Amino acid sequence: QPVEATDDAFWDQFWADTATSVQDVFALVPAAEIRAVREESPSNLATLCYKAVEKLVQGAESGCHTEKERQIVLNCCRLLTRILPYIFEDPDWRGFFWSTVPGAGRGGGDEDDENARPLAESLLLAVTDLLFCPDFTVQSHRRSTVDTAEDIHSIDSCEYIWEAGVGFAHSPQPNYIHDLNRTELLKLLLTCFSEAMYLPPSSDSSNTNPWVQFFCSTENRHALPLFTSLLNVVCAYDPVGYGIPYNHLLFSDYREPLVEEAAQVLIVTLDYDSSTSSSPTVDGTTTGTAMDDVDPPGPDNLFVNYLSRIHREEDFQFILKGVARLLSNPLVQTYLPNSAKKIQFHQELLVLFWKLCDFNKKFLFFVLKSSDVLDILVPILYFLNDARADQSRVGLMHIGVFILLLLSGERNFGVRLNKPYSVRVPMDIPVFTGTHADLLIIVFHKIITSGHQRLQPLFDCLLTIVVNVSPYLKSLSMVAANKLLHLLEAFSTTWFLFSAVQNHHLVFFLLEVFNNIIQYQFDGNSNLVYAVIRKRNVFHQLANLPTDSQSIQKGLQRKKKTPEPISRTNSQDGVSMEGSRPAAPAEPGTLKTSLVATPGIDKLTEKSQVSEDGTMRSLEPEASQLSPEGNPPAALSDGEPWSGEASHSQQDRRRLSSASSSGQWTPTPDWVMSWKSKLPLQTIMRLLQVLVPQVEKICIDKGLTDESEILKFLQHGTLVGLLPVPHPILIRKYQANSGTAMWFRTYMWGVIYLRNVDPPIWYDTDVKLFEIQRV
């Protein structure tokens, strides 16, 4: 039965207990009980929430000077963390925190309810005040005795930032009690923000999370110090501590839970779709040009705004060093097993790094300015390689590839890849001597040939990255060159080309890679040229690809005999690196969260052309996509104007491509012809025409079977004046779009859901943003 809101003795028992932990609260308040109260005595649940928020507000106003007050605040905090998910899962309750509670507990309610804040706002403001509460979550600056308790409303929280770093030079004494209290408050914040988990994924990016929106608005007077505290706590964290082996087994690290919580709160507050944001100009119209003289006013979300405005070199250095140190942590090999602490929050770090590069272009350029970008690249390649067989880590594979795609749109990234790779992180890949570019190609080859089925949608992205960097690769190793040709061999089999409507794109990407290297980096790439000569039959087969119905059917028959997508034969893998473990599939029963589909590569990227001086200009989409639809047949530039049947085959194709979604698609001779005639084989054919006779002559004259002589000849050879005019370099740059914004939202919340197991905040509640599946 309903209990009166004024019955203090009854309500106080919920938070008056002295020593409880958040785990105790979860054990004492079972899910079934919360749901029962919600259904059968809603007024009690409403009063409980209201009272708990009221206690937090009182604590924030008084400054929590006594142990008893602090205990009450923490218990209310734990209780709300426990109850909120059950409020969110019921659509009828979702508005509850955004309503005002009229008169309750305000002494009769005679006063104006007009200016009463919604419960959610009171809760968020109280939590932010409590996060800068002297002697509770920050060190007090006052050291005098009686009566100078700092008035929590008069303190300047910018003087109490939790850690040195961006915009703050002073590193406070570590205090593990403060760390624990901050962690509990941040857990409550994260739970408030998690309302997003209970709404199904929608392409409409305008539905902002009201909790995050209010929290990151000017209403929150601590927005700046809080943003800075979260960022600095994450980037300053050094899990290896003082370098004493086994240190982490002797001392509990109170910082790590705080860093994890801070990283999670930070990425959730930065959940913002940059593709829809256009800033109003002076006259009120919106423009998105980069030519504006003044920086447009940033987004209303202050956290995104602050992040995009960081600009000092030393701040960038601090952030990059911190993220690189933490991402490399799982790779740190020590001679003593388990002697160094391994962190688990690399997925949150990758999301944070993505947000930094996406919202702050100056940061992106800073990252690419020096070879420090390789300290980010190597851990990402390590994670990609390690997770390639594990179905529960598809999301990790995607974010790693997205980051590399974003970086590969900038020329500097390709240039940096030429640095020799000497750090020997044990990875399950063939041993090679070469550069970071070799490492990237070898890992991508491993993912494509021995990853699991669900990674197929990423092949386009992986090869786009290789195309983007290819014009800058000075010298590929023999191992990497062979891997590229093995991919071409696998992707140009007839059954693969004919079995899906977009498979031939992969061949186009690979040919573009070879063309870029031959045209722009011929001199140092004798290994690749040699590999092309050795596998010349692959190119001849492509040029002579059959297009008649009978051959198409025959090609498809072969598929039934080879169920495996790509053969692993004729790829000489050799020995894997010492100390590496093979990439393992997920343990059966591992939980994973579902993800929304990612947009296709044509939506993810836009084409830019690199001009002589290295500047890029965006190509008009009309010009770059000479698709047979929408263009008059004459513009097909296939040498001769098409006859009237062209329009007929276009309708055919249009019908076919629309049918492909329902699995009814079948390849036709017209369809094969339409792309076969565009295969960019001229450069390679010319190279073979010039070099093959010369190489054969050397072999006959000197009776050679030795590679080194041929390579020596190729190193000194030149094709100047013999190749077709170099084509302009095309870079496919990542462009923000609402599809990826939604993907990031589901991925990020999925990670947070799965990582919060102690206590299991959202476990077994009716989450709508994704499904929880078992491998």
Short mmCIF file of N, CA and C in Angstrom, two decimals, residues 542-663:
data_model
loop_
_atom_site.label_atom_id
_atom_site.label_comp_id
_atom_site.label_asym_id
_atom_site.label_seq_id
_atom_site.Cartn_x
_atom_site.Cartn_y
_atom_site.Cartn_z
N LEU A 542 42.20 -12.18 -66.22
CA LEU A 542 41.22 -11.10 -66.01
C LEU A 542 40.89 -10.42 -67.33
N ALA A 543 41.92 -10.17 -68.12
CA ALA A 543 41.70 -9.48 -69.40
C ALA A 543 40.83 -10.33 -70.32
N ASN A 544 40.96 -11.66 -70.17
CA ASN A 544 40.21 -12.57 -71.04
C ASN A 544 39.03 -13.21 -70.32
N LEU A 545 38.51 -12.51 -69.32
CA LEU A 545 37.40 -13.07 -68.54
C LEU A 545 36.23 -13.40 -69.48
N PRO A 546 35.71 -14.63 -69.42
CA PRO A 546 34.61 -14.99 -70.32
C PRO A 546 33.34 -14.24 -69.92
N THR A 547 32.53 -13.87 -70.93
CA THR A 547 31.31 -13.12 -70.61
C THR A 547 30.07 -13.82 -71.13
N ASP A 548 30.21 -15.02 -71.74
CA ASP A 548 29.00 -15.68 -72.26
C ASP A 548 28.29 -16.44 -71.15
N SER A 549 26.97 -16.62 -71.31
CA SER A 549 26.15 -17.23 -70.26
C SER A 549 26.70 -18.59 -69.81
N GLN A 550 27.16 -19.36 -70.79
CA GLN A 550 27.60 -20.71 -70.47
C GLN A 550 28.79 -20.67 -69.50
N SER A 551 29.77 -19.82 -69.83
CA SER A 551 30.95 -19.73 -68.97
C SER A 551 30.57 -19.19 -67.59
N ILE A 552 29.63 -18.26 -67.56
CA ILE A 552 29.20 -17.70 -66.27
C ILE A 552 28.63 -18.82 -65.41
N GLN A 553 27.78 -19.64 -66.00
CA GLN A 553 27.18 -20.76 -65.26
C GLN A 553 28.28 -21.72 -64.79
N LYS A 554 29.25 -21.98 -65.68
CA LYS A 554 30.32 -22.91 -65.34
C LYS A 554 31.13 -22.35 -64.16
N GLY A 555 31.39 -21.04 -64.21
CA GLY A 555 32.13 -20.40 -63.12
C GLY A 555 31.40 -20.55 -61.80
N LEU A 556 30.08 -20.40 -61.85
CA LEU A 556 29.29 -20.51 -60.61
C LEU A 556 29.25 -21.95 -60.10
N GLN A 557 29.32 -22.92 -61.00
CA GLN A 557 29.31 -24.32 -60.57
C GLN A 557 30.51 -24.59 -59.67
N ARG A 558 31.64 -23.98 -60.04
CA ARG A 558 32.86 -24.24 -59.28
C ARG A 558 32.70 -23.87 -57.82
N LYS A 559 31.84 -22.92 -57.58
CA LYS A 559 31.66 -22.44 -56.21
C LYS A 559 31.20 -23.57 -55.31
N LYS A 560 30.32 -24.40 -55.84
CA LYS A 560 29.75 -25.46 -55.00
C LYS A 560 30.83 -26.41 -54.52
N LYS A 561 31.88 -26.53 -55.30
CA LYS A 561 32.96 -27.44 -54.89
C LYS A 561 33.87 -26.78 -53.85
N THR A 562 33.99 -25.46 -53.93
CA THR A 562 34.90 -24.79 -52.97
C THR A 562 34.10 -23.90 -52.04
N PRO A 563 33.61 -24.47 -50.97
CA PRO A 563 32.77 -23.66 -50.08
C PRO A 563 33.55 -22.56 -49.37
N GLU A 564 34.85 -22.78 -49.16
CA GLU A 564 35.64 -21.78 -48.44
C GLU A 564 35.78 -20.53 -49.30
N PRO A 565 35.59 -19.33 -48.71
CA PRO A 565 35.55 -18.13 -49.53
C PRO A 565 36.87 -17.88 -50.27
N ILE A 566 37.99 -18.12 -49.61
CA ILE A 566 39.26 -17.83 -50.26
C ILE A 566 40.23 -18.95 -49.93
N SER A 567 40.85 -19.49 -50.95
CA SER A 567 41.74 -20.62 -50.68
C SER A 567 42.95 -20.12 -49.92
N ARG A 568 43.47 -20.94 -49.04
CA ARG A 568 44.69 -20.54 -48.34
C ARG A 568 45.90 -21.20 -48.96
N THR A 569 45.66 -22.04 -49.98
CA THR A 569 46.81 -22.64 -50.64
C THR A 569 47.53 -21.53 -51.39
N ASN A 570 48.60 -21.88 -52.00
CA ASN A 570 49.51 -20.97 -52.71
C ASN A 570 49.67 -19.61 -52.02
N SER A 571 49.44 -19.55 -50.70
CA SER A 571 49.91 -18.38 -49.98
C SER A 571 50.93 -18.96 -49.02
N GLN A 572 52.20 -18.75 -49.32
CA GLN A 572 53.22 -19.39 -48.46
C GLN A 572 53.27 -18.58 -47.17
N ASP A 573 52.67 -19.11 -46.12
CA ASP A 573 52.61 -18.31 -44.91
C ASP A 573 53.89 -18.38 -44.10
N GLY A 574 54.56 -19.51 -44.19
CA GLY A 574 55.79 -19.58 -43.42
C GLY A 574 55.48 -19.61 -41.94
N VAL A 575 56.51 -19.42 -41.16
CA VAL A 575 56.40 -19.56 -39.71
C VAL A 575 55.80 -18.29 -39.12
N SER A 576 54.95 -18.45 -38.11
CA SER A 576 54.45 -17.26 -37.44
C SER A 576 55.50 -16.75 -36.45
N MET A 577 55.30 -15.51 -36.02
CA MET A 577 56.28 -14.89 -35.13
C MET A 577 56.38 -15.63 -33.80
N GLU A 578 57.55 -15.60 -33.24
CA GLU A 578 57.81 -16.30 -31.98
C GLU A 578 56.98 -15.69 -30.86
N GLY A 579 56.45 -16.55 -30.00
CA GLY A 579 55.72 -16.06 -28.84
C GLY A 579 54.29 -15.65 -29.15
N SER A 580 53.84 -15.83 -30.42
CA SER A 580 52.48 -15.40 -30.74
C SER A 580 51.51 -16.56 -30.52
N ARG A 581 50.27 -16.21 -30.21
CA ARG A 581 49.23 -17.23 -30.10
C ARG A 581 48.30 -17.07 -31.28
N PRO A 582 47.81 -18.20 -31.82
CA PRO A 582 46.89 -18.06 -32.95
C PRO A 582 45.60 -17.33 -32.53
N ALA A 583 45.02 -16.59 -33.46
CA ALA A 583 43.76 -15.89 -33.17
C ALA A 583 42.69 -16.94 -32.91
N ALA A 584 42.03 -16.84 -31.76
CA ALA A 584 41.08 -17.89 -31.39
C ALA A 584 39.66 -17.39 -31.54
N PRO A 585 38.72 -18.30 -31.91
CA PRO A 585 37.31 -17.90 -31.92
C PRO A 585 36.82 -17.68 -30.49
N ALA A 586 35.64 -17.08 -30.37
CA ALA A 586 35.10 -16.81 -29.03
C ALA A 586 34.79 -18.12 -28.32
N GLU A 587 34.91 -18.10 -27.01
CA GLU A 587 34.47 -19.26 -26.22
C GLU A 587 32.97 -19.41 -26.43
N PRO A 588 32.47 -20.65 -26.59
CA PRO A 588 31.01 -20.81 -26.72
C PRO A 588 30.33 -20.20 -25.50
N GLY A 589 29.20 -19.51 -25.75
CA GLY A 589 28.47 -18.91 -24.63
C GLY A 589 28.89 -17.49 -24.31
N THR A 590 29.95 -16.99 -24.98
CA THR A 590 30.33 -15.60 -24.76
C THR A 590 29.18 -14.69 -25.15
N LEU A 591 28.91 -13.68 -24.32
CA LEU A 591 27.84 -12.74 -24.66
C LEU A 591 28.35 -11.72 -25.67
N LYS A 592 27.51 -11.36 -26.63
CA LYS A 592 27.86 -10.24 -27.50
C LYS A 592 26.60 -9.45 -27.77
N THR A 593 26.77 -8.21 -28.20
CA THR A 593 25.60 -7.38 -28.51
C THR A 593 25.54 -7.19 -30.01
N SER A 594 24.32 -7.11 -30.54
CA SER A 594 24.17 -6.97 -31.98
C SER A 594 24.52 -5.54 -32.39
N LEU A 595 24.87 -5.37 -33.67
CA LEU A 595 25.23 -4.05 -34.18
C LEU A 595 24.35 -3.73 -35.38
N VAL A 596 24.10 -2.46 -35.63
CA VAL A 596 23.37 -2.12 -36.85
C VAL A 596 24.34 -2.22 -38.02
N ALA A 597 23.80 -2.36 -39.23
CA ALA A 597 24.67 -2.48 -40.40
C ALA A 597 25.39 -1.17 -40.65
N THR A 598 26.60 -1.26 -41.19
CA THR A 598 27.33 -0.04 -41.52
C THR A 598 27.05 0.33 -42.97
N PRO A 599 27.13 1.62 -43.29
CA PRO A 599 26.87 2.03 -44.67
C PRO A 599 27.92 1.45 -45.62
N GLY A 600 27.57 1.32 -46.90
CA GLY A 600 28.53 0.84 -47.89
C GLY A 600 29.65 1.84 -48.09
N ILE A 601 30.74 1.37 -48.74
CA ILE A 601 31.93 2.21 -48.87
C ILE A 601 31.63 3.48 -49.66
N ASP A 602 30.67 3.45 -50.57
CA ASP A 602 30.35 4.65 -51.34
C ASP A 602 29.68 5.71 -50.48
N LYS A 603 28.97 5.27 -49.42
CA LYS A 603 28.35 6.23 -48.49
C LYS A 603 29.37 6.69 -47.44
N LEU A 604 30.29 5.76 -47.10
CA LEU A 604 31.25 6.04 -46.04
C LEU A 604 32.31 7.05 -46.49
N THR A 605 32.59 7.07 -47.80
CA THR A 605 33.70 7.88 -48.25
C THR A 605 33.26 8.79 -49.39
N GLU A 606 34.05 9.85 -49.61
CA GLU A 606 33.84 10.63 -50.82
C GLU A 606 35.19 10.73 -51.52
N LYS A 607 35.15 10.79 -52.86
CA LYS A 607 36.41 10.76 -53.60
C LYS A 607 37.01 12.15 -53.66
N SER A 608 38.33 12.20 -53.45
CA SER A 608 39.06 13.45 -53.61
C SER A 608 40.22 13.18 -54.55
N GLN A 609 40.58 14.18 -55.32
CA GLN A 609 41.70 14.00 -56.24
C GLN A 609 42.88 14.78 -55.70
N VAL A 610 44.06 14.16 -55.74
CA VAL A 610 45.27 14.83 -55.28
C VAL A 610 45.90 15.52 -56.47
N SER A 611 46.13 16.83 -56.35
CA SER A 611 46.74 17.53 -57.49
C SER A 611 48.25 17.56 -57.31
N GLU A 612 48.94 18.10 -58.32
CA GLU A 612 50.40 18.09 -58.35
C GLU A 612 51.02 18.55 -57.03
N ASP A 613 50.49 19.63 -56.46
CA ASP A 613 51.14 20.19 -55.26
C ASP A 613 50.72 19.47 -53.99
N GLY A 614 49.99 18.37 -54.14
CA GLY A 614 49.64 17.59 -52.95
C GLY A 614 48.34 18.01 -52.29
N THR A 615 47.70 19.08 -52.79
CA THR A 615 46.42 19.45 -52.19
C THR A 615 45.32 18.56 -52.76
N MET A 616 44.25 18.44 -51.99
CA MET A 616 43.16 17.57 -52.45
C MET A 616 41.97 18.41 -52.80
N ARG A 617 41.25 18.00 -53.84
CA ARG A 617 39.98 18.65 -54.06
C ARG A 617 38.92 17.58 -54.21
N SER A 618 37.78 17.88 -53.65
CA SER A 618 36.70 16.91 -53.66
C SER A 618 36.13 16.81 -55.06
N LEU A 619 35.89 15.60 -55.53
CA LEU A 619 35.30 15.44 -56.86
C LEU A 619 33.80 15.53 -56.73
N GLU A 620 33.15 16.18 -57.69
CA GLU A 620 31.70 16.19 -57.67
C GLU A 620 31.22 14.76 -57.83
N PRO A 621 30.27 14.33 -57.00
CA PRO A 621 29.82 12.95 -57.11
C PRO A 621 29.35 12.59 -58.51
N GLU A 622 28.77 13.57 -59.23
CA GLU A 622 28.26 13.23 -60.58
C GLU A 622 29.41 12.77 -61.47
N ALA A 623 30.53 13.45 -61.36
CA ALA A 623 31.62 13.15 -62.28
C ALA A 623 32.28 11.83 -61.93
N SER A 624 32.37 11.57 -60.63
CA SER A 624 33.21 10.43 -60.26
C SER A 624 32.47 9.11 -60.44
N GLN A 625 31.16 9.11 -60.23
CA GLN A 625 30.48 7.83 -60.38
C GLN A 625 29.81 7.75 -61.73
N LEU A 626 30.56 7.26 -62.71
CA LEU A 626 30.00 7.14 -64.05
C LEU A 626 29.15 5.90 -64.11
N SER A 627 28.10 5.89 -63.32
CA SER A 627 27.29 4.68 -63.29
C SER A 627 26.41 4.68 -64.53
N PRO A 628 26.17 3.49 -65.08
CA PRO A 628 25.33 3.41 -66.28
C PRO A 628 23.95 4.00 -66.03
N GLU A 629 23.45 3.95 -64.79
CA GLU A 629 22.17 4.61 -64.55
C GLU A 629 22.41 6.10 -64.58
N GLY A 630 21.38 6.83 -64.94
CA GLY A 630 21.45 8.27 -64.78
C GLY A 630 22.34 8.97 -65.80
N ASN A 631 23.20 8.26 -66.51
CA ASN A 631 24.03 8.92 -67.51
C ASN A 631 23.57 8.54 -68.90
N PRO A 632 23.60 9.45 -69.85
CA PRO A 632 23.27 9.03 -71.22
C PRO A 632 24.30 8.00 -71.66
N PRO A 633 23.86 6.98 -72.42
CA PRO A 633 24.79 5.93 -72.80
C PRO A 633 26.06 6.46 -73.44
N ALA A 634 25.99 7.58 -74.12
CA ALA A 634 27.17 8.08 -74.82
C ALA A 634 28.28 8.46 -73.85
N ALA A 635 27.90 8.78 -72.62
CA ALA A 635 28.91 9.26 -71.68
C ALA A 635 29.65 8.12 -71.01
N LEU A 636 29.44 6.92 -71.49
CA LEU A 636 30.04 5.79 -70.78
C LEU A 636 31.53 5.64 -71.01
N SER A 637 32.06 6.42 -71.93
CA SER A 637 33.50 6.47 -72.19
C SER A 637 34.12 5.09 -72.32
N ASP A 638 33.45 4.22 -73.02
CA ASP A 638 34.05 2.90 -73.19
C ASP A 638 34.63 2.77 -74.58
N GLY A 639 35.01 3.87 -75.16
CA GLY A 639 35.63 3.79 -76.48
C GLY A 639 34.63 4.11 -77.57
N GLU A 640 33.52 3.42 -77.58
CA GLU A 640 32.55 3.71 -78.64
C GLU A 640 31.18 3.92 -78.02
N PRO A 641 30.36 4.77 -78.61
CA PRO A 641 29.01 4.95 -78.09
C PRO A 641 28.25 3.64 -78.18
N TRP A 642 27.42 3.44 -77.15
CA TRP A 642 26.66 2.19 -77.17
C TRP A 642 25.47 2.31 -78.10
N SER A 643 25.02 1.15 -78.57
CA SER A 643 23.81 1.17 -79.40
C SER A 643 22.59 1.19 -78.50
N GLY A 644 21.43 1.19 -79.14
CA GLY A 644 20.18 1.33 -78.39
C GLY A 644 19.97 0.30 -77.30
N GLU A 645 20.64 -0.84 -77.41
CA GLU A 645 20.35 -1.87 -76.41
C GLU A 645 20.90 -1.50 -75.03
N ALA A 646 21.73 -0.46 -75.02
CA ALA A 646 22.30 -0.08 -73.73
C ALA A 646 21.21 0.23 -72.72
N SER A 647 20.23 1.02 -73.19
CA SER A 647 19.20 1.44 -72.23
C SER A 647 18.44 0.21 -71.74
N HIS A 648 18.33 -0.75 -72.63
CA HIS A 648 17.62 -1.98 -72.24
C HIS A 648 18.39 -2.69 -71.13
N SER A 649 19.72 -2.80 -71.32
CA SER A 649 20.49 -3.51 -70.30
C SER A 649 20.52 -2.73 -68.99
N GLN A 650 20.36 -1.40 -69.08
CA GLN A 650 20.32 -0.65 -67.83
C GLN A 650 19.09 -1.02 -67.02
N GLN A 651 17.97 -1.14 -67.73
CA GLN A 651 16.76 -1.52 -66.98
C GLN A 651 16.97 -2.90 -66.36
N ASP A 652 17.57 -3.77 -67.19
CA ASP A 652 17.92 -5.10 -66.70
C ASP A 652 18.70 -5.01 -65.40
N ARG A 653 19.77 -4.19 -65.47
CA ARG A 653 20.66 -4.10 -64.33
C ARG A 653 19.94 -3.53 -63.13
N ARG A 654 19.09 -2.55 -63.43
CA ARG A 654 18.43 -1.91 -62.31
C ARG A 654 17.54 -2.93 -61.63
N ARG A 655 16.88 -3.73 -62.47
CA ARG A 655 16.01 -4.75 -61.90
C ARG A 655 16.85 -5.74 -61.10
N LEU A 656 17.99 -6.11 -61.68
CA LEU A 656 18.85 -7.10 -61.02
C LEU A 656 19.36 -6.57 -59.69
N SER A 657 19.86 -5.32 -59.71
CA SER A 657 20.46 -4.84 -58.47
C SER A 657 19.40 -4.68 -57.39
N SER A 658 18.18 -4.38 -57.80
CA SER A 658 17.16 -4.25 -56.75
C SER A 658 16.77 -5.64 -56.25
N ALA A 659 16.92 -6.63 -57.12
CA ALA A 659 16.55 -7.98 -56.68
C ALA A 659 17.62 -8.57 -55.79
N SER A 660 18.83 -8.01 -55.85
CA SER A 660 19.92 -8.65 -55.12
C SER A 660 19.62 -8.68 -53.63
N SER A 661 18.85 -7.69 -53.17
CA SER A 661 18.57 -7.67 -51.73
C SER A 661 17.73 -8.88 -51.32
N SER A 662 16.91 -9.37 -52.25
CA SER A 662 16.08 -10.51 -51.86
C SER A 662 16.73 -11.84 -52.25
N GLY A 663 18.01 -11.76 -52.67
CA GLY A 663 18.74 -12.98 -52.95
C GLY A 663 18.39 -13.61 -54.29
#
